[in-house]
XYZ file of C-alpha atoms in Angstrom:
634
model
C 30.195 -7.588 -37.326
C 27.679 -5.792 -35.776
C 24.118 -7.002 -36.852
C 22.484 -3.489 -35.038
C 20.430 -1.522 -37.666
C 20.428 2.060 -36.921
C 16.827 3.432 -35.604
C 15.307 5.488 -32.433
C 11.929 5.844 -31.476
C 13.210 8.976 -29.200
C 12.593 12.824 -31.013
C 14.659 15.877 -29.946
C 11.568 16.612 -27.948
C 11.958 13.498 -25.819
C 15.803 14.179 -25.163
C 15.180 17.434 -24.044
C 12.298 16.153 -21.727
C 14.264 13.186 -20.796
C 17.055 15.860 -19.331
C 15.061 17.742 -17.661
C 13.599 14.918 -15.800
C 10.223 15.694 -16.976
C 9.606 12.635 -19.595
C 7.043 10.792 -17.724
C 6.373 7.993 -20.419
C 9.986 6.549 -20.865
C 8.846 3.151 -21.024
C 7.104 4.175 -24.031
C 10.597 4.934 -25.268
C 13.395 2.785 -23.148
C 14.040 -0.828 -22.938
C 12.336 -3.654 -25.283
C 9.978 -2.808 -27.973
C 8.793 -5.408 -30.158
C 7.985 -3.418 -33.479
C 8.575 -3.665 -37.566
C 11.644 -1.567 -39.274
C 11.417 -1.562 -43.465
C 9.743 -4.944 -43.595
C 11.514 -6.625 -40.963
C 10.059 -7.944 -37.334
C 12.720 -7.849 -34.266
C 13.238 -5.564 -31.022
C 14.504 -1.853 -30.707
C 16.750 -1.280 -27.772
C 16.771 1.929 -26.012
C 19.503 1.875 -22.347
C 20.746 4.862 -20.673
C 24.245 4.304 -20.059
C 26.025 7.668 -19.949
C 29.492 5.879 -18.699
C 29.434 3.404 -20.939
C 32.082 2.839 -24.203
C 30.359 0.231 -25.363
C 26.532 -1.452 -24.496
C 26.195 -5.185 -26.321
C 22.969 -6.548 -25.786
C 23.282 -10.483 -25.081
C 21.112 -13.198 -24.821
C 19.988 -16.686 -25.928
C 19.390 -15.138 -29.740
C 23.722 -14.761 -29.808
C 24.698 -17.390 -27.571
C 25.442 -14.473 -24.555
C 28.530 -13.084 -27.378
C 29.645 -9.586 -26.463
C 29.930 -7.476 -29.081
C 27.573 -9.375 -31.567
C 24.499 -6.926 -31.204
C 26.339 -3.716 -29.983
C 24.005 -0.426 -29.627
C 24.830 2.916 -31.153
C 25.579 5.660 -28.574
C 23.494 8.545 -29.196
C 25.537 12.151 -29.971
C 23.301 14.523 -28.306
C 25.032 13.455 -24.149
C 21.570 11.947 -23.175
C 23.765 8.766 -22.486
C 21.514 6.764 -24.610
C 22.070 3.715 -26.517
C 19.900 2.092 -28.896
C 19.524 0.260 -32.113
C 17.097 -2.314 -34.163
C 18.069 -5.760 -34.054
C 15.828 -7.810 -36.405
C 14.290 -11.366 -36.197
C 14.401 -11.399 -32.282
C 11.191 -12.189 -31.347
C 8.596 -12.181 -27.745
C 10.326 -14.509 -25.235
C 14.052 -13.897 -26.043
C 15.834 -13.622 -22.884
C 18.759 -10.716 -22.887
C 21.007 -8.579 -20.619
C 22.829 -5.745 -21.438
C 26.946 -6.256 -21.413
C 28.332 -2.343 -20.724
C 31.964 -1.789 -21.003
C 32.598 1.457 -18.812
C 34.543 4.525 -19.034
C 35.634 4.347 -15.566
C 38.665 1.973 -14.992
C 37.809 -0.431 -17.998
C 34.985 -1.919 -15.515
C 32.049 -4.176 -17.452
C 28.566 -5.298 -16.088
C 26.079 -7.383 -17.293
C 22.714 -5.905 -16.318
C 18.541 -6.587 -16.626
C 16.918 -4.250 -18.680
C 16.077 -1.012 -16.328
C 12.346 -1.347 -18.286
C 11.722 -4.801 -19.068
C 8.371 -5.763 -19.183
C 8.992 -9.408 -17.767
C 11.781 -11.089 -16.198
C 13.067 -14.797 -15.599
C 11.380 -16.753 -12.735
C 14.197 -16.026 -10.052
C 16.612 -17.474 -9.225
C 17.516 -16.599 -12.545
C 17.915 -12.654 -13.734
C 17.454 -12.090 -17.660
C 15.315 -9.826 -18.926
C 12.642 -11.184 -21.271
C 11.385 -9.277 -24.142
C 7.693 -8.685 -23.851
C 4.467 -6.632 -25.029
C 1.498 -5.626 -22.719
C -1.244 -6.744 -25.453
C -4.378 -7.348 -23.797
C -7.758 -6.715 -23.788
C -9.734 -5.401 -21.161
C -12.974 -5.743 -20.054
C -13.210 -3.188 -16.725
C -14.603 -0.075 -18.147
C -17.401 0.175 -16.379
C -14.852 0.261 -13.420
C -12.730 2.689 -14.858
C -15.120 5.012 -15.695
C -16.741 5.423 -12.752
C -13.865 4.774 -9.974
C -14.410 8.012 -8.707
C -16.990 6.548 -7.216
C -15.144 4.106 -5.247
C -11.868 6.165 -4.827
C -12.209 9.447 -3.738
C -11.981 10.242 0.110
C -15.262 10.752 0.777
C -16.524 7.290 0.129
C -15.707 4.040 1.915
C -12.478 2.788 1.680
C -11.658 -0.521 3.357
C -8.249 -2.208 2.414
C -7.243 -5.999 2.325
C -3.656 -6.002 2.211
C -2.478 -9.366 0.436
C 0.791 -10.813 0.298
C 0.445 -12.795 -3.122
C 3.020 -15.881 -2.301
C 1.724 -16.519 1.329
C -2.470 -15.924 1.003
C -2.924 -19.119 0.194
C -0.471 -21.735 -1.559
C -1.395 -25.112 -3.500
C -0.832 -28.251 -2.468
C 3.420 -29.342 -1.713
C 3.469 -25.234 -0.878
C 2.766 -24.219 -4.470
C 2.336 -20.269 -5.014
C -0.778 -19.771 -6.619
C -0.635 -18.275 -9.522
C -2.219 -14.631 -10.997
C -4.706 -17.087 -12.454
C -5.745 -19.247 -9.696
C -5.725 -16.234 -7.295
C -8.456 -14.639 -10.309
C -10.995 -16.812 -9.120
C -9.816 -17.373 -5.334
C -8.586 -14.244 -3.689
C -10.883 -12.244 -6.073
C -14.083 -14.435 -4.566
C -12.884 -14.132 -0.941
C -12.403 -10.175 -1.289
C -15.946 -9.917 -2.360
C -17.778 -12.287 -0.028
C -16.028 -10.296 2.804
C -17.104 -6.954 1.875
C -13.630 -4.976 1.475
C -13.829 -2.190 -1.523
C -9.783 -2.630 -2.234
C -7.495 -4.810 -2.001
C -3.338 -3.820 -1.775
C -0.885 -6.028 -3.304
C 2.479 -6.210 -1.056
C 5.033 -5.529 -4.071
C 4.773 -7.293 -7.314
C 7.309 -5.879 -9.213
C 9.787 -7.944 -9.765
C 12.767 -8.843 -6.885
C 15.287 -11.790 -6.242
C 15.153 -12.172 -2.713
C 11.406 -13.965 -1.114
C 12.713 -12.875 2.780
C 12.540 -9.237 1.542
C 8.508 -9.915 0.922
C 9.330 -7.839 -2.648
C 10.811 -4.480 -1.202
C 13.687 -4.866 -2.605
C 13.198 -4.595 -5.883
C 15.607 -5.325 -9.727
C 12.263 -5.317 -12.070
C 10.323 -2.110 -11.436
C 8.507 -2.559 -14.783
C 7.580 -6.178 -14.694
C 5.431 -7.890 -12.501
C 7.096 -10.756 -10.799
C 7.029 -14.237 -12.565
C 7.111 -16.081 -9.695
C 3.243 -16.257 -10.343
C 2.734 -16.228 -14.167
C 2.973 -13.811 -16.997
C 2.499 -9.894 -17.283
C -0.828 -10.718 -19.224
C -2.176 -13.207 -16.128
C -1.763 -10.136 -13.679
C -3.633 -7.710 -15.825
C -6.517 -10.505 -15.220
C -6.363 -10.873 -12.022
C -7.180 -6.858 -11.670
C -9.542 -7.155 -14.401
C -11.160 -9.720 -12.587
C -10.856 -7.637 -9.608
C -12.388 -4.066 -10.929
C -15.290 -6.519 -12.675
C -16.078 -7.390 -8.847
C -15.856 -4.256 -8.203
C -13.100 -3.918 -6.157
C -9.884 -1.328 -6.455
C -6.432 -2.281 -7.045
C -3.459 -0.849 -4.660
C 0.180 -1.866 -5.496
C 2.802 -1.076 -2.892
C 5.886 1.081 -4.674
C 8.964 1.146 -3.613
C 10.997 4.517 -4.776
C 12.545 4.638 -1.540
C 15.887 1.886 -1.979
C 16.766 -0.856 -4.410
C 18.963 -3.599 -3.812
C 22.616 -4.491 -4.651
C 21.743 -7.532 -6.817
C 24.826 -7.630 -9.940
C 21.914 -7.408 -12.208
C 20.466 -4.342 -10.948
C 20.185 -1.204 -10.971
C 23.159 -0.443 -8.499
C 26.449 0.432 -10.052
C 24.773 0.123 -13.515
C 27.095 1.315 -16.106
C 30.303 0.925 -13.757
C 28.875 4.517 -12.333
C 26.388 5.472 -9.876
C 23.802 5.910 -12.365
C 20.477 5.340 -10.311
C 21.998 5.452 -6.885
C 23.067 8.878 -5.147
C 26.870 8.650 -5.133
C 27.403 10.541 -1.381
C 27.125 7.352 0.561
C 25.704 9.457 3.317
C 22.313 9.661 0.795
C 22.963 6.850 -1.556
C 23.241 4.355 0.918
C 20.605 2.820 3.525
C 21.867 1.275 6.386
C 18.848 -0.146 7.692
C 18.350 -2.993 4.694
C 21.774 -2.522 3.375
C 20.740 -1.450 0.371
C 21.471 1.765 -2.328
C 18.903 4.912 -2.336
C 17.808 6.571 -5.492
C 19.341 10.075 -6.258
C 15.950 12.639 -6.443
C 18.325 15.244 -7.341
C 19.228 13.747 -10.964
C 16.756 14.716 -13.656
C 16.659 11.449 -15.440
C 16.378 9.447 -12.204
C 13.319 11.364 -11.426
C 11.714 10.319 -14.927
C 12.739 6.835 -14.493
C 10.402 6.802 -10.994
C 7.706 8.805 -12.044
C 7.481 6.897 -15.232
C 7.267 3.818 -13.564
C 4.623 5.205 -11.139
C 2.432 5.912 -14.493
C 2.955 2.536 -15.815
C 1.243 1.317 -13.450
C -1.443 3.131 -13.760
C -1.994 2.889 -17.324
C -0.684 -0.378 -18.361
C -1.955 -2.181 -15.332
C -5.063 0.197 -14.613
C -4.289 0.280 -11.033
C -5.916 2.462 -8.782
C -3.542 3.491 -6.009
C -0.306 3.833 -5.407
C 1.053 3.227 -1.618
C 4.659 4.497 -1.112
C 6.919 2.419 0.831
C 9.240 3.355 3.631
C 8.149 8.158 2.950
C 10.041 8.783 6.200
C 13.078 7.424 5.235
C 13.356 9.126 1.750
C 12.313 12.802 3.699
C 15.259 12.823 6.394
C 18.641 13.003 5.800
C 19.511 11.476 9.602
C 17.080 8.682 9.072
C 18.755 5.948 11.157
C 21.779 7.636 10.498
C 23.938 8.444 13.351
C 25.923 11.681 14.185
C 28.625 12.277 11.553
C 26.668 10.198 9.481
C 24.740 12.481 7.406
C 25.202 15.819 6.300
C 22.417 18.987 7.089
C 20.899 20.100 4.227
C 21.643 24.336 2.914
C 19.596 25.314 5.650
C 21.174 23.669 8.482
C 17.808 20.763 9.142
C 17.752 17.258 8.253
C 15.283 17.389 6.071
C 16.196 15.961 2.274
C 14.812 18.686 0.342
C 15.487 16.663 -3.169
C 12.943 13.951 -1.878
C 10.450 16.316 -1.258
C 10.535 18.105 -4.602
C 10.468 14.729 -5.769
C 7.354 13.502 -3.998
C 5.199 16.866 -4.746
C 6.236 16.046 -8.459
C 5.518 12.536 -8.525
C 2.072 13.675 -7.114
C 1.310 16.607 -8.749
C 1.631 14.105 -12.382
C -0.221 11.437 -10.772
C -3.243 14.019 -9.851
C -3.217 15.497 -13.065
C -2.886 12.413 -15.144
C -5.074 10.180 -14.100
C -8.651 10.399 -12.276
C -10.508 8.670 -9.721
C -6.931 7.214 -7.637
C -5.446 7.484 -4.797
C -1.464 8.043 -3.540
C -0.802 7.261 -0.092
C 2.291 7.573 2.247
C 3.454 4.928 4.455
C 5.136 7.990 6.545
C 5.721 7.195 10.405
C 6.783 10.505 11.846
C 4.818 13.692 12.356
C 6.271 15.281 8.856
C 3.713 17.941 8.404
C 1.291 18.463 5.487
C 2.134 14.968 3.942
C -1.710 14.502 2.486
C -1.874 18.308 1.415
C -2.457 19.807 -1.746
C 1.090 21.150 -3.519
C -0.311 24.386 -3.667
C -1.035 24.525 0.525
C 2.609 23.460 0.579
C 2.116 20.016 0.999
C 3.435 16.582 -0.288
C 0.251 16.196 -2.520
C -0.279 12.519 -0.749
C -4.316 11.411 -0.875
C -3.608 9.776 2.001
C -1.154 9.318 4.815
C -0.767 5.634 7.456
C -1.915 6.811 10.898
C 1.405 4.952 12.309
C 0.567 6.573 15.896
C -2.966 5.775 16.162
C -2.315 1.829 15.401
C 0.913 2.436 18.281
C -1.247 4.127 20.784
C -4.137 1.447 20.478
C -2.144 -1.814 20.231
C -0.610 -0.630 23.278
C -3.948 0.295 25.417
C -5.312 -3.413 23.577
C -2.312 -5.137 24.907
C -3.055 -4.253 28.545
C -5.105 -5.822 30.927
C -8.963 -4.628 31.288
C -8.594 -3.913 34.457
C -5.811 -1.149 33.650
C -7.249 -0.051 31.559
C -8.813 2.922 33.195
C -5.340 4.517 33.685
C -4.458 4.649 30.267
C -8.075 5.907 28.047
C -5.472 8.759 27.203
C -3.975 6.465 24.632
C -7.533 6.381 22.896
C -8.297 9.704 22.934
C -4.879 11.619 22.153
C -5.497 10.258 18.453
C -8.157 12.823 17.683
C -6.740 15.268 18.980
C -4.075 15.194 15.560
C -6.359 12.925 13.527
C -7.652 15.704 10.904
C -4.699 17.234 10.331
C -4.022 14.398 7.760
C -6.360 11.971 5.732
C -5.555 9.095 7.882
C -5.588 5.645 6.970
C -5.993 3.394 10.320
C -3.396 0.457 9.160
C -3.173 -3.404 11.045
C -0.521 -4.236 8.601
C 2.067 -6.984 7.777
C 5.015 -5.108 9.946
C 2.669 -5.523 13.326
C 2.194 -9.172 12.955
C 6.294 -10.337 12.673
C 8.900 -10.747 14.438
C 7.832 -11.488 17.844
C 5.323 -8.950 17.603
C 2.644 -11.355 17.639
C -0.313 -12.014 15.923
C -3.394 -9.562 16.806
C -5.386 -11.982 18.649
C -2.760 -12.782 20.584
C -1.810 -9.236 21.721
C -5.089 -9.545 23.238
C -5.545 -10.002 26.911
C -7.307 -12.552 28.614
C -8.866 -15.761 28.591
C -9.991 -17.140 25.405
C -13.565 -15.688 25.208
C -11.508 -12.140 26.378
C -9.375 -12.190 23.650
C -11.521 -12.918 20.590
C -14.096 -10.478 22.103
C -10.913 -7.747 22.588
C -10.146 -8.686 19.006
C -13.909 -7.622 17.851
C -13.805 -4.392 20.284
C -10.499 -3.335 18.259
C -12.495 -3.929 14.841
C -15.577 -2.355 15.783
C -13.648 1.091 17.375
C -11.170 0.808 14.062
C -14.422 0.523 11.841
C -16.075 3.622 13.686
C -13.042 5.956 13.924
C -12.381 8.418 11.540
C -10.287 7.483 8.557
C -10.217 4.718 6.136
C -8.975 1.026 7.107
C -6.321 -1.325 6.580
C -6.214 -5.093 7.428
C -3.736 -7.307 6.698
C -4.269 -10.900 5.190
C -5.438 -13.529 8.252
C -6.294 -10.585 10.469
C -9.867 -10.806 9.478
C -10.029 -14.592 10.895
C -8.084 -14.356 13.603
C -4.861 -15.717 12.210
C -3.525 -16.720 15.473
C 0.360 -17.131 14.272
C 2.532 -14.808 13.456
C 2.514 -14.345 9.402
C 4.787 -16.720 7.536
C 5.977 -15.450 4.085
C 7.109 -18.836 3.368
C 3.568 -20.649 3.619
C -0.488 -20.258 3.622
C -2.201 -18.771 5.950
C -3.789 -20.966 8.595
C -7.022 -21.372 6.697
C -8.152 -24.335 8.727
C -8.959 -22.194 12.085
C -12.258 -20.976 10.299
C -13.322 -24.498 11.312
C -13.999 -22.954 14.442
C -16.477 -20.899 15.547
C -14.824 -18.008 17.316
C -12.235 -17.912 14.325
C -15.247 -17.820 11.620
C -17.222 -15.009 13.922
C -14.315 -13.069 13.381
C -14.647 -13.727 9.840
C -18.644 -12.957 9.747
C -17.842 -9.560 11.953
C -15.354 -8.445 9.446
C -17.669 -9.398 6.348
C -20.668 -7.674 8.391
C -18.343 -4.418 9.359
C -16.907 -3.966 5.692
C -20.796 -4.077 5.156
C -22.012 -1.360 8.040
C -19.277 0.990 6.999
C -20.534 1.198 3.240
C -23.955 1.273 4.378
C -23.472 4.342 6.858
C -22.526 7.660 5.373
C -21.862 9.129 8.269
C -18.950 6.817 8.557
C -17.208 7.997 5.266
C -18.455 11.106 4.002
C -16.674 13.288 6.499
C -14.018 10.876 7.559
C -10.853 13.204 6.831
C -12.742 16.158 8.675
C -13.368 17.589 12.511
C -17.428 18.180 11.115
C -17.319 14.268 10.982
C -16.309 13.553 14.546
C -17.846 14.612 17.615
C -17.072 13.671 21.171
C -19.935 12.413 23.843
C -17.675 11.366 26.821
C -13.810 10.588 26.618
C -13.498 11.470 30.565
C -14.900 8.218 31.622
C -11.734 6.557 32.565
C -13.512 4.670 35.537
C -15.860 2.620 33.573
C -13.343 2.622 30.366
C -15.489 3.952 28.473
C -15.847 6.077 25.163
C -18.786 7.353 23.286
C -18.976 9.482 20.195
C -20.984 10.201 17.255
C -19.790 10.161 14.216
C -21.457 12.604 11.398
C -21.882 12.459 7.352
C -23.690 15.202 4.997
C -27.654 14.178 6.802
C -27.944 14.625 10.269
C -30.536 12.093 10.412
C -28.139 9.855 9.421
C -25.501 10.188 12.168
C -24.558 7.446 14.312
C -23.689 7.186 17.562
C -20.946 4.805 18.825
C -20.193 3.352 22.551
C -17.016 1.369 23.552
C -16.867 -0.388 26.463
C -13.179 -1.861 27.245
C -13.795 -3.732 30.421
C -15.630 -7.023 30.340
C -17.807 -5.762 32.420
C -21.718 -4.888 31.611
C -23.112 -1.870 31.838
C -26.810 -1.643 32.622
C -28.421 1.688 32.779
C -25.052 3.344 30.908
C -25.998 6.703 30.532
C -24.815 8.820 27.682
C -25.865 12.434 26.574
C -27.807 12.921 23.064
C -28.308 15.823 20.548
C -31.970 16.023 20.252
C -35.200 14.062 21.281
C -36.449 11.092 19.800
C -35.584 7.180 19.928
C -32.562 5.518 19.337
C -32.227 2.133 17.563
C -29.606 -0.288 17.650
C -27.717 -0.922 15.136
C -24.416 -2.965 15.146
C -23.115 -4.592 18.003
C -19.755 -6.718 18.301
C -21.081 -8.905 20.873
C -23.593 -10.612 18.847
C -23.753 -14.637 19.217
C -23.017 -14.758 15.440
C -19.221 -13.306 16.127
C -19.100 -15.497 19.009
C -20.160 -12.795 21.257
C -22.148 -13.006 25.067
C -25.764 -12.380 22.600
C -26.464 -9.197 25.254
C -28.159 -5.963 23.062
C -30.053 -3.225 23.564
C -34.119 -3.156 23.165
C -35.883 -2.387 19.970
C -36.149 1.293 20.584
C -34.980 2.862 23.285
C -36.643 5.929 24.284
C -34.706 9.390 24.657
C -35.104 11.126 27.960
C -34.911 15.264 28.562
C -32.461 14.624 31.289
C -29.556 16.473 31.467
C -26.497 14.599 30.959
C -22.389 14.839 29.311
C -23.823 18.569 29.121
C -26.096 17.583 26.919
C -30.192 18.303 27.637
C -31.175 14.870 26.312
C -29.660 11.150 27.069
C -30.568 8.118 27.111
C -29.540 4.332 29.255
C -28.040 1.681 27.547
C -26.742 -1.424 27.950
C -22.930 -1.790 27.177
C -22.239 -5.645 26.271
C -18.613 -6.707 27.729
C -15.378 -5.702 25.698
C -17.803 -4.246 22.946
C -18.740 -1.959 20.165
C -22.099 -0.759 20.108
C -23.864 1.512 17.104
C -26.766 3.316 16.953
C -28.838 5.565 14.822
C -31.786 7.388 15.258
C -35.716 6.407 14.194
């Protein structure tokens, strides 16, 4: 007997929306709901499952019985099935059993939108609610403030399980990392932090991109409630929340969202789209209304049930060409003959356009590696609507000049200066991620060249010219210490090296360059535009040498940077200068407290009207070795 009662929370309005792949709330609607019917307490169902004959939902309340709790097809072809099954309460575990259409086939699947999921290894679904009250207003109200593009915006990307683990390798959990990661983001001065995927996935070696729980954080570190804490906690310290999202592929896993209803429900079923071949796993299909929904829902879900402030889409480049790492015969051109996936795109300028007009104050940015034009324009320019896009050949071009030898350095200043001559056609975020710091690639510090001293001043050179370019910044975890191994996902990082000075004056450079960068308009207000940038000298290839000055809103407040990339020191370095007056210095990498040589420039250095970098006005300095040095005017 079937112990369903008949009920829907879904009108003819949502149906219709729901087809047209415009209902971006779904969750409010699919999945688990714990809520009252006549009298009674229990949980409304809601699974699409347009294949299906038959959905049972199973789980420690029946003993895992097919066919005890069996869900009521809808009649109007959404492929919904629902139903009201009383006195199941929060904390029942369940699946859904779906007897197909096609060839008699069954699966046993997670819940598409649960809210919560079994600590893997295991794979129910756990019914849930997302009670909890806040106490981040303040932050919400005014994130504008923090968020838009022209304000500072430095990132500390996290990987959750490998930050920093208890003792016998323990993952800390939401609530531990509350207080710990939340003190440490503060006390070193960046204004977001990025969370490497949360939602929830069975695999640890796939660091969360592959993902079976896109509505449920991952329980490998507490409850759905703990997390919402944690970026409480975070927005109270005042510092913005970035999740990584992953509409791009989805794994295989039985439970998942693959092969769902013994069709290919999620998944595009042209293996030449629905498959990647890369990480052997299934891609969505943008074309299909209700897959559409399903991804922008979950991209608002975020947002409002978890009050995050950015969203950073994984793997853009993939999802826009139809050849990526496909080879010949492999793929098929789109209806104009080019490779590009035109579904994806209308996908992406929808998911933006309904972020942008849905929520203020946050950000969307592309992880997108090729030169794919427009990808942080406006929809109505004819662009992907991104905030923001990864600057994938900037971090290329500079790793590789870093990597080389000072005293080659001179041959190669090209690979320094090429970046602006692209770097406002996008807003560019300047990224030292996870993916540079794996698999043989090293860690940073030791792509740099040289002796000891060499490479941790190298390593402060690269922070200081990162911190001064144009665009906002991105450091992976253990980067701002000098993490000198390559990252581990299965441990800590190496948290004991800040015993050591050089590895703690990497530390105090970060904290003090987070600090300089919020403190110096000119270094954010006009990051994303050509009015912000100016060049003084890129031809100085001999000495390896740059100099620029970067501009905000106030002229007065403009600051002039110079790079030297030799460990050499340059006395009497003579630079050309907008106007009269005295310059002051004002940051400087080599400082003893970052481990540095101590060498600096005097209190005020007078301005002479000698002609120089065609320029009437310069002025000598002195350029400490394999340095950064700021200055402003007085």
């Amino acid at each position: 007997m079937n112990k369903v009662i008949t009920h829907s929370l879904f009108t003819d309005f949502d149906i219709d929306l729901f087809k047209a792949g415009k209902h971006y709330r779904l969750y409010e609607k699919l999945g688990a709901h714990l809520i009252e019917v006549n009298g009674v307490k229990g949980v409304y169902f809601a699974v699409w499952a347009p294949t299906a004959s038959s959905v049972s939902v199973v789980g420690d309340f029946n003993y895992w019985v097919q066919g005890e709790h069996q869900l009521q097809v809808r009649w109007d072809s959404s492929g919904i099935w629902e139903g009201f099954i009383p006195d199941v309460s929060k904390g029942a575990l369940y699946k859904y059993k779906i007897q197909s259409n096609i060839n008699g086939v069954t699966t046993e699947k997670a819940d598409p939108f649960a809210l919560y999921c079994e600590k893997p290894p295991h794979t129910a679904s756990v019914v849930w609610d997302l009670d909890y009250k806040w106490k981040d207003e303040n932050w919400m109200q005014n994130r504008h403030n923090h968020n838009d593009l022209d304000k500072p915006y430095s990132v500390y990307e996290v990987h959750l399980g490998s930050w920093k683990r208890a003792d016998h390798n323990r993952f800390l959990s939401y609530l531990e990392l509350a207080d710990d990661l939340v003190a440490y983001v503060k006390e070193t001065g960046f204004t977001h932090v990025e969370f490497m995927p949360i939602m929830e996935y069975p695999y640890d070696p796939s660091w969360g991109y592959q993902l079976t729980g896109y509505f449920a954080p991952t329980s490998r570190f507490g409850k759905p409630q703990d997390l919402m804490v944690l970026i409480d906690k975070l927005h109270q310290a005042g510092i913005g929340v970035i999740l990584d999202w992953v509409p791009s592929h989805f794994p295989e896993d039985a439970h998942g969202l693959g092969f769902f209803d013994g069709s290919n429900l999620y998944e595009h079923p042209d293996r030449r789209k629905g498959y990647h071949p890369d990480w052997k796993s299934l891609v969505f299909n943008y074309g299909r209304n209700e897959v559409r929904a399903f991804l922008i829902s979950n991209a608002l879900f975020w947002l409002q049930h978890y009050h995050v402030d950015g969203l950073r889409v994984d793997a853009v480049a993939s999802m826009l060409y139809l050849d990526y790492s496909r080879k010949e015969g492999e793929w098929e051109a789109n209806i104009f003959g080019g490779n590009e996936n035109l579904e994806t795109i209308s996908f992406l300028k929808e998911f933006n356009e309904v972020i942008y007009s849905n929520y203020s104050g946050v950000q969307t940015i592309a992880e997108e590696s090729t030169s794919f034009s427009m990808v942080s324009r406006p929809t109505s320019f004819g662009g992907l609507g991104f905030g923001m896009k990864w600057m994938m050949g900037w971090m290329h071009d500079t790793l590789q000049y870093f990597q080389r030898e000072t005293v080659y350095r001179k041959y190669h200043q090209n690979e320094l200066s090429f970046a602006m001559t692209y770097a406002f056609t996008e807003n560019f975020m300047l990224p030292f991620s996870h993916d540079e710091v794996v698999y043989g690639k090293k860690s940073l510090i030791y792509k740099m060249p040289g002796d000891e001293w060499q490479r941790f001043a190298n390593l402060r050179l690269l922070y200081g010219y990162m911190f001064t370019h144009p665009g906002t910044k991105l450091l992976f975890m253990g980067a701002e210490f000098g993490q000198t191994s390559e990252w581990n996902f299965e441990q800590s990082l190496d948290w004991h090296l800040l015993q050591y000075d050089l590895h703690s004056g990497i530390k105090k450079l970060i904290t003090d360059l987070n600090q300089f960068y919020k403190s110096q308009p000119a270094l954010y207000e006009k990051q994303f535009s050509g009015e912000g940038f100016e060049w003084i000298n890129y031809l100085d290839h001999q000495n390896a040498v740059l100099s620029y000055i970067r501009k905000g809103n106030n002229e007065n407040e403009n600051v002039i940077v110079v790079c030297n990339f030799t460990p050499v020191v340059r006395e009497n370095y003579r630079i050309g200068v907008p106007h009269k007056g005295k310059l002051k210095e004002i940051f400087n990498t080599d400082a003893t407290i970052y481990g540095g040589s101590g060498i600096q420039n005097s209190e005020n250095l007078h301005i002479d009207s000698i002609s120089y970098d065609g320029r009437d006005y310069s002025v000598a300095l002195i350029l400490p070795p394999l340095s950064v040095v700021a200055f402003s005017f007085t």
